[in-house]
Tab-separated table of C-alpha atoms and ligand atoms in Angstrom:
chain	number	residue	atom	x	y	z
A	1	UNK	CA	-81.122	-99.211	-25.555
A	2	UNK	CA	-77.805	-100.546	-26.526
A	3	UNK	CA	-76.121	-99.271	-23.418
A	4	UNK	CA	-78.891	-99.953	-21.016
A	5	UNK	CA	-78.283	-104.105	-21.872
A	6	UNK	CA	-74.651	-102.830	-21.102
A	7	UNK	CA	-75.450	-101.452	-17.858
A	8	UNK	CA	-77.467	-103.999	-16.630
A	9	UNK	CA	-75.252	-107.037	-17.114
A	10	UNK	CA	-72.716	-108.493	-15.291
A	11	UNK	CA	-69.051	-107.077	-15.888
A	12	UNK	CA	-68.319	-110.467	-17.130
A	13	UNK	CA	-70.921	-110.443	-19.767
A	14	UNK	CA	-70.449	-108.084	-22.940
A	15	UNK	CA	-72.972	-106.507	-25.332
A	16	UNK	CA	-72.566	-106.077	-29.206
A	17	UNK	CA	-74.786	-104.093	-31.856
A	18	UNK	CA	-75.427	-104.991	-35.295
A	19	UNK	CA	-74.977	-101.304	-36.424
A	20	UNK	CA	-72.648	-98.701	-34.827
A	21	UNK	CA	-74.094	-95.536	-36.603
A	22	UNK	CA	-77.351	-96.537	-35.632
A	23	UNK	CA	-78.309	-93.660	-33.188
A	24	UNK	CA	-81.966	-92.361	-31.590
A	25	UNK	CA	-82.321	-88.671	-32.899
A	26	UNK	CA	-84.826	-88.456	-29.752
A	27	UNK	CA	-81.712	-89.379	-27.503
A	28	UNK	CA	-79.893	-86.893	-29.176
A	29	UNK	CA	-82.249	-83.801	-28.504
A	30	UNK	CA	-81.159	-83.843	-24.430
A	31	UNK	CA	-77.227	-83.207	-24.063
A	32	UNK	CA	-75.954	-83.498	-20.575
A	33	UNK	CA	-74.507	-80.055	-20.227
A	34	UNK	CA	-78.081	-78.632	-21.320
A	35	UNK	CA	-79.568	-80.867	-18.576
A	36	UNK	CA	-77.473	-79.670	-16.248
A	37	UNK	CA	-78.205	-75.984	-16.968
A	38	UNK	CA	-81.789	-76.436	-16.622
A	39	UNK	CA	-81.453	-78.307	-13.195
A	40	UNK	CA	-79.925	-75.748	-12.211
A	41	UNK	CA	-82.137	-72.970	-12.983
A	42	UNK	CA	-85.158	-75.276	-12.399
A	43	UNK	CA	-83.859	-75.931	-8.939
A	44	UNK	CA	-83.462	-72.372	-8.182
A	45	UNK	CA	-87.878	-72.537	-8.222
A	46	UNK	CA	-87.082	-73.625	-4.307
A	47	UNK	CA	-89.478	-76.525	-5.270
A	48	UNK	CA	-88.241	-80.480	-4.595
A	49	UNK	CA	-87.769	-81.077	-8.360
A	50	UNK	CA	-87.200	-84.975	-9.366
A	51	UNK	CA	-85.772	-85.795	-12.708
A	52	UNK	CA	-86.928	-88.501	-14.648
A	53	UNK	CA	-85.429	-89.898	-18.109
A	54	UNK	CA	-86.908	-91.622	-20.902
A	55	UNK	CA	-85.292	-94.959	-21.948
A	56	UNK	CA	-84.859	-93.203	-25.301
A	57	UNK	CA	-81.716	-91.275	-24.053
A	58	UNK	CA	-77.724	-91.738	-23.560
A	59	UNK	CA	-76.060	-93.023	-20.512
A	60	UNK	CA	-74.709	-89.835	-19.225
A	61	UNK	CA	-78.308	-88.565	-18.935
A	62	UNK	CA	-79.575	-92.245	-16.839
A	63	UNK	CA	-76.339	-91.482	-14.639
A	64	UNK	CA	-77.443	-88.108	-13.949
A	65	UNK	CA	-81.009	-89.272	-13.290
A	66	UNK	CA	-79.129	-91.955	-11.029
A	67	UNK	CA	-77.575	-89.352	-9.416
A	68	UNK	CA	-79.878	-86.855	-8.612
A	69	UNK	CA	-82.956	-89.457	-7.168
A	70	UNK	CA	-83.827	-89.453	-10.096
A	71	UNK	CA	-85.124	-92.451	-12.296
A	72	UNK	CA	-85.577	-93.906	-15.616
A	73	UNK	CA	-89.360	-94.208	-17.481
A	74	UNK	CA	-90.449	-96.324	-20.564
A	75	UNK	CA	-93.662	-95.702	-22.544
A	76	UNK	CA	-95.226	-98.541	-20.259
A	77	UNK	CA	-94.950	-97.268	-16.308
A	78	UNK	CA	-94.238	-93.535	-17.439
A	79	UNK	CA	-97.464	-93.151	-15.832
A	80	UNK	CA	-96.367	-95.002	-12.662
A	81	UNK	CA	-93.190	-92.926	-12.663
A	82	UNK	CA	-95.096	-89.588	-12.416
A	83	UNK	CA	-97.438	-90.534	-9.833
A	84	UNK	CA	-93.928	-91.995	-7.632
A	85	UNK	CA	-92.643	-88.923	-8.091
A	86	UNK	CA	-95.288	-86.939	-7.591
A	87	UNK	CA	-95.972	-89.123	-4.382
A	88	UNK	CA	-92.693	-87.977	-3.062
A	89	UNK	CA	-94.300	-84.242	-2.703
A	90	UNK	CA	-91.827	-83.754	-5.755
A	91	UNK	CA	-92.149	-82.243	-9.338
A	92	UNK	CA	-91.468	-84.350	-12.332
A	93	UNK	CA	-88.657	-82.551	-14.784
A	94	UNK	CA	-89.035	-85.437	-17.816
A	95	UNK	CA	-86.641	-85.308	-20.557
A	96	UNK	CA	-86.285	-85.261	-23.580
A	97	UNK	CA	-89.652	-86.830	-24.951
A	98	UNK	CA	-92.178	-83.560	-24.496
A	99	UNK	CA	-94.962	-85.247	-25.931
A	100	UNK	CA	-94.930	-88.671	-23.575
A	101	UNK	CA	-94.154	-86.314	-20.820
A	102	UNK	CA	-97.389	-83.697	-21.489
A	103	UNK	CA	-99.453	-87.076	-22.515
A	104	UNK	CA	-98.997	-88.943	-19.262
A	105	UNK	CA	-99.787	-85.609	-17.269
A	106	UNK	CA	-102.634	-85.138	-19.193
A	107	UNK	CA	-104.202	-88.249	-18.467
A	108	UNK	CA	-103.409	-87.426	-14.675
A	109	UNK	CA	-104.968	-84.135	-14.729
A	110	UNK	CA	-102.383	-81.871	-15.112
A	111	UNK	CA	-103.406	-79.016	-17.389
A	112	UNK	CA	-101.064	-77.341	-20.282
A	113	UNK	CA	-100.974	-74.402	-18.005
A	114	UNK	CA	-99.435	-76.424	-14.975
A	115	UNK	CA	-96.526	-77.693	-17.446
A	116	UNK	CA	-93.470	-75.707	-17.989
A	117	UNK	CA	-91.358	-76.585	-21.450
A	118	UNK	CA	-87.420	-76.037	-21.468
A	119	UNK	CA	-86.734	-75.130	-24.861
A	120	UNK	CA	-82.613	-75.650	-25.131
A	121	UNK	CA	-82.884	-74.065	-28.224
A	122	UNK	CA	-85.044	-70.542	-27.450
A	123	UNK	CA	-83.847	-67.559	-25.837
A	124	UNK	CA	-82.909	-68.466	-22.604
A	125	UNK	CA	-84.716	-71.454	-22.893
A	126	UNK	CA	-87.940	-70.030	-22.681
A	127	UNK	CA	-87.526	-69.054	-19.066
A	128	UNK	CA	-90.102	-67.567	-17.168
A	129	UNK	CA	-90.219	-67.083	-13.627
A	130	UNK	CA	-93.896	-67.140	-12.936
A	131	UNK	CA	-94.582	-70.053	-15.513
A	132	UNK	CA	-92.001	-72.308	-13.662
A	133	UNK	CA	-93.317	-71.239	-10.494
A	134	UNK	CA	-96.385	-72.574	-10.713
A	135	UNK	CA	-95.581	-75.679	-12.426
A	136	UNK	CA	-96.194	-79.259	-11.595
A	137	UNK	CA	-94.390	-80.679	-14.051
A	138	UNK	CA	-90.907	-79.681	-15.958
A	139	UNK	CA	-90.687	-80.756	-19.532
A	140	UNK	CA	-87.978	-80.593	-21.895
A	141	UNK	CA	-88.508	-79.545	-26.029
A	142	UNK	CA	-87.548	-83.582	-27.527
A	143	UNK	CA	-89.641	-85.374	-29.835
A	144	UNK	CA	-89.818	-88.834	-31.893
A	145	UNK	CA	-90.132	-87.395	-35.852
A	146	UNK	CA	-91.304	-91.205	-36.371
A	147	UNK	CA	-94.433	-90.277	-33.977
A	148	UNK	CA	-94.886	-86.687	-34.829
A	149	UNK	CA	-95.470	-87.009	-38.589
A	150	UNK	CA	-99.338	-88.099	-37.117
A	151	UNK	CA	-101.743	-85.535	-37.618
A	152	UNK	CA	-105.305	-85.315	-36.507
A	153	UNK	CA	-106.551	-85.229	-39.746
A	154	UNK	CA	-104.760	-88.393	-40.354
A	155	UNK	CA	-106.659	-89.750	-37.563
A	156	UNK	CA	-110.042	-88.083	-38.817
A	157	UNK	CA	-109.412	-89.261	-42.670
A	158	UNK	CA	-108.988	-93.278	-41.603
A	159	UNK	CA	-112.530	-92.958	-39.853
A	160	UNK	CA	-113.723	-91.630	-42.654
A	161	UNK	CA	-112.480	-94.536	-44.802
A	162	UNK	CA	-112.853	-97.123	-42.948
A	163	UNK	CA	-116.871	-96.640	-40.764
A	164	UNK	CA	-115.834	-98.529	-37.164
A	165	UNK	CA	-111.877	-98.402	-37.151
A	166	UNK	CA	-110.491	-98.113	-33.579
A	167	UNK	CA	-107.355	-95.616	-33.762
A	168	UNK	CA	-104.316	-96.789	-31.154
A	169	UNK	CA	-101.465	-94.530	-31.360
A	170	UNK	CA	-98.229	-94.372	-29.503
A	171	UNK	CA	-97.606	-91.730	-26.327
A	172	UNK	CA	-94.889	-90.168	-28.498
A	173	UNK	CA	-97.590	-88.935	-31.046
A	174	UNK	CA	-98.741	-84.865	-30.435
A	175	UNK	CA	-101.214	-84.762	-28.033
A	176	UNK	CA	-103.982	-83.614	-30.786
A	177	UNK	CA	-103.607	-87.074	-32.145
A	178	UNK	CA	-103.478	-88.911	-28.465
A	179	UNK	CA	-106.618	-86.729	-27.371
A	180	UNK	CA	-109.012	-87.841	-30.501
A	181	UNK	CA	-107.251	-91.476	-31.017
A	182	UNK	CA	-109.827	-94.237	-29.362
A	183	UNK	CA	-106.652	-95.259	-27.523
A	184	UNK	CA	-103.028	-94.119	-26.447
A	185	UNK	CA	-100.383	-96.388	-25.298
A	186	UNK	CA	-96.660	-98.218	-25.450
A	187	UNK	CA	-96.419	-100.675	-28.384
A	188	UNK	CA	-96.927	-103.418	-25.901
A	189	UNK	CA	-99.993	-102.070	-24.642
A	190	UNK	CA	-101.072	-101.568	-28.451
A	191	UNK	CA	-99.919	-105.234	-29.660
A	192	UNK	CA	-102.153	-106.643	-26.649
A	193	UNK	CA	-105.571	-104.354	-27.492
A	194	UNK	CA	-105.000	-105.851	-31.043
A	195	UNK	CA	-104.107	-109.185	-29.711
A	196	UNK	CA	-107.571	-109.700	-27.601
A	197	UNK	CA	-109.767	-108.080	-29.932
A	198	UNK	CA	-112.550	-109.297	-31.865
A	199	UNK	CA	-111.989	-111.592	-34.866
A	200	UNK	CA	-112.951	-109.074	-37.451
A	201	UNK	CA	-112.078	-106.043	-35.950
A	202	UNK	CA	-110.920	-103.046	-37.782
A	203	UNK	CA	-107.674	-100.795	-36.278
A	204	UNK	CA	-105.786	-97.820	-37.341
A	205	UNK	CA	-102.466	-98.140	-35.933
A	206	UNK	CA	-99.977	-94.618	-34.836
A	207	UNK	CA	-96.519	-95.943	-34.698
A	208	UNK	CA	-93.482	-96.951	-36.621
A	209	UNK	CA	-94.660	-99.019	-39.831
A	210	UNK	CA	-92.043	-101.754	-39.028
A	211	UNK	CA	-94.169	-102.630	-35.522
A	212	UNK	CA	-97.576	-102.007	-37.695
A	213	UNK	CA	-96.294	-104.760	-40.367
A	214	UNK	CA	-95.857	-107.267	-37.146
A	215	UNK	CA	-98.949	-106.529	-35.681
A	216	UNK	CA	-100.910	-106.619	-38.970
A	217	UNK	CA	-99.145	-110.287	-39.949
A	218	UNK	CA	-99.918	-111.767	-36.544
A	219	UNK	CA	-103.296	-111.024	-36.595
A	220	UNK	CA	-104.749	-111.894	-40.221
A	221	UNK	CA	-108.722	-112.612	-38.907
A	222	UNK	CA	-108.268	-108.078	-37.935
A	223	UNK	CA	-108.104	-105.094	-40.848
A	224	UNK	CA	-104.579	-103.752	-39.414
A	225	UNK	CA	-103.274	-100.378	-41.247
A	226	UNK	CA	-100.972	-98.093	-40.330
A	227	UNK	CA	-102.475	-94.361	-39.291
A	228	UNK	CA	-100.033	-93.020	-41.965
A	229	UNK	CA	-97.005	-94.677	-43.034
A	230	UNK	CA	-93.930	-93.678	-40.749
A	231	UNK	CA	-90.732	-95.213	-40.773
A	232	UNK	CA	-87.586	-95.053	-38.495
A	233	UNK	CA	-84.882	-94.603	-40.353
A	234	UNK	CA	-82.142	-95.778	-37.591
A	235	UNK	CA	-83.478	-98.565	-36.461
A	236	UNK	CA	-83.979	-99.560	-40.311
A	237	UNK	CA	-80.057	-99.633	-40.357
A	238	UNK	CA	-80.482	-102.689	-38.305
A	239	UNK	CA	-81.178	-106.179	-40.725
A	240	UNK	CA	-81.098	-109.478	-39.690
A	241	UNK	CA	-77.790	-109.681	-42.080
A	242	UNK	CA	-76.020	-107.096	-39.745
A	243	UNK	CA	-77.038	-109.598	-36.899
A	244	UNK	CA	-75.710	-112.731	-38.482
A	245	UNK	CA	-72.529	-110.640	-39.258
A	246	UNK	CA	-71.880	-110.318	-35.371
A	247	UNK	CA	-72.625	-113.861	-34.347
A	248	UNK	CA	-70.997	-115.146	-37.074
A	249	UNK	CA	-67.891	-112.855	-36.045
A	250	UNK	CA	-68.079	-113.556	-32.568
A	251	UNK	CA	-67.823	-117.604	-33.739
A	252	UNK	CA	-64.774	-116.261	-35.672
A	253	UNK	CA	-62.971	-114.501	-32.339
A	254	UNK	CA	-63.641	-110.828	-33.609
A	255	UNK	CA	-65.837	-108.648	-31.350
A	256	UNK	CA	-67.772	-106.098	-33.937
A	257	UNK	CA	-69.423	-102.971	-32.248
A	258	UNK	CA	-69.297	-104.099	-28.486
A	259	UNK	CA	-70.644	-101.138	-26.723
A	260	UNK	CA	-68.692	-99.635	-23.837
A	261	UNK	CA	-70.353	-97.654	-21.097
A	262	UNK	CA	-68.037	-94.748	-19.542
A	263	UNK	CA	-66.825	-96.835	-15.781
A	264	UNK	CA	-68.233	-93.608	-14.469
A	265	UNK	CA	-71.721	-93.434	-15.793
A	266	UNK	CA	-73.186	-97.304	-14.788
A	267	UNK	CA	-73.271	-97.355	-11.397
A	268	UNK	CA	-75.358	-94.287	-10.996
A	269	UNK	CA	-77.372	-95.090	-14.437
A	270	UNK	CA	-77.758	-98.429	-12.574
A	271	UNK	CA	-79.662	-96.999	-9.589
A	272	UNK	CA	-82.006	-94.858	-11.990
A	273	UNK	CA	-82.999	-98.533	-13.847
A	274	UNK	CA	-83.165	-100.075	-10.530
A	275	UNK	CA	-85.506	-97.388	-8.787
A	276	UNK	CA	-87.527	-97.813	-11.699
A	277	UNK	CA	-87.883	-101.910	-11.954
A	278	UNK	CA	-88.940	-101.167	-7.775
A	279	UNK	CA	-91.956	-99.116	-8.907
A	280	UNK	CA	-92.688	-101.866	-11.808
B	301	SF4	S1	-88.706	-94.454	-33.566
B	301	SF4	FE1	-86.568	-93.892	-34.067
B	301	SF4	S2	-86.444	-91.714	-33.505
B	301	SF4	FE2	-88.304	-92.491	-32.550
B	301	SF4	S3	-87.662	-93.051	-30.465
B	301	SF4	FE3	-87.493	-94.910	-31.747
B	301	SF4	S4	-85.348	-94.929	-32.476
B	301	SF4	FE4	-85.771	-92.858	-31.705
């Protein structure tokens, strides 16, 4: 996220982060070269193929995106991205967040059977001729372990405590917890279905306890829980002290953490964010 501010702003401006070893294990589940082997094989289908990257995911892998026609997705217009892609008379390879990426098909009508999954880490990947052949979308073996630690009994033990409790999870949650959940969608999406609903009503909530805590204190007339207590332990590592550190050192002249973007990376990383603020 760090290095998207960086390759949106102006070469004049500069970015800083309040923790260096902070790091997205999701972003680190897709490596560039292991892209780059399975765009290669996936391209050898004969199909138009279209990649399409998560926010959740280093520079290299926006650039390649960039690139290759490719674009950039959040948890918001994922949806929107498939359906531009798929409007292209293209197929979809979405990396690395498997779960957003079978989620959003799923809601579009795309069957498990019409998905092919790249596993970097099986046997050669988990290729299969006829299996990638037929598919109509490409996804890649990545998940969240904040959002996968929801079950469905989770989901089926909060209704059980709590008669009339709406469940709203995250995208990045296993689809058996997205297909039973009353809802399914970005934390934006869930702060506003909390926001506008009843005073009184009662919500289970699927993502990292941090948000839940926010969402729970800004609406105190609403029963907020969490689905299950889940943390993320990275983004933890950033405080609010760690913040004041950096403005306080930038007062002082010293320039803590900036974060540099490879020269070679932003202008192609650039056209993968830009193609995707033109579908909205
Ligand atoms: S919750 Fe943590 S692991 Fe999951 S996508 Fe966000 S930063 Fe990455």
């Amino acid at each position: 996220m760090a290095e998207m501010a960086r390759i949106l702003c102006t070469p004049e401006q500069q970015v800083f982060h309040p923790e260096s070893k902070a790091r997205c294990p999701l972003a680190e589940m897709s490596v560039i070269g292991d892209v780059e082997k399975a765009w290669t094989a996936i391209q050898e289908t004969g199909k138009k193929i279209i990649p399409v990257v998560y926010v959740n995911s280093n520079a290299d892998l926006k650039a390649f995106c960039g690139k290759n026609e490719g674009l950039v997705c959040t948890s918001s217009n994922a949806k929107k991205v498939m359906e531009y892609v798929l409007s292209k008379n293209a197929i979809p390879f979405f990396f690395p967040d498997e779960n957003l990426g079978r989620n959003i098909a799923h809601t579009m009508g795309i069957t498990d059977n019409e998905m092919f999954l790249w596993d970097p880490h099986e046997a050669n990947e988990g290729r299969n001729k006829e299996s990638m052949r037929k598919a109509r979308v490409f996804l890649w073996r990545g998940f969240c372990i904040v959002h996968t630690v929801f079950s469905p009994s989770d989901v089926q033990n909060i209704r059980k405590q709590n008669i009339g409790i709406k469940v709203i999870v995250h995208p990045e949650c296993i689809p058996g917890v997205v297909d039973i959940s009353d809802l399914a969608g970005s934390t934006s999406f869930i702060k506003n279905a909390v926001e506008k609903s009843e005073p009184g009503s009662k919500w289970a909530i699927g993502t990292e306890i941090c948000f839940v805590n926010r969402i729970k204190a800004e609406n105190p007339n609403k029963l907020v829980v969490p689905l299950k207590e889940s943390g993320c332990r990275e983004m933890a590592k950033v405080t609010l002290e760690k913040l004041l550190d950096i403005l306080e050192g930038l007062i002082e002249g010293k320039a803590p953490y900036r974060v540099v973007v490879d020269e070679a990376h932003i202008e192609y990383a650039r056209l993968a964010l830009k193609r995707m603020l033109e579908i909205g």
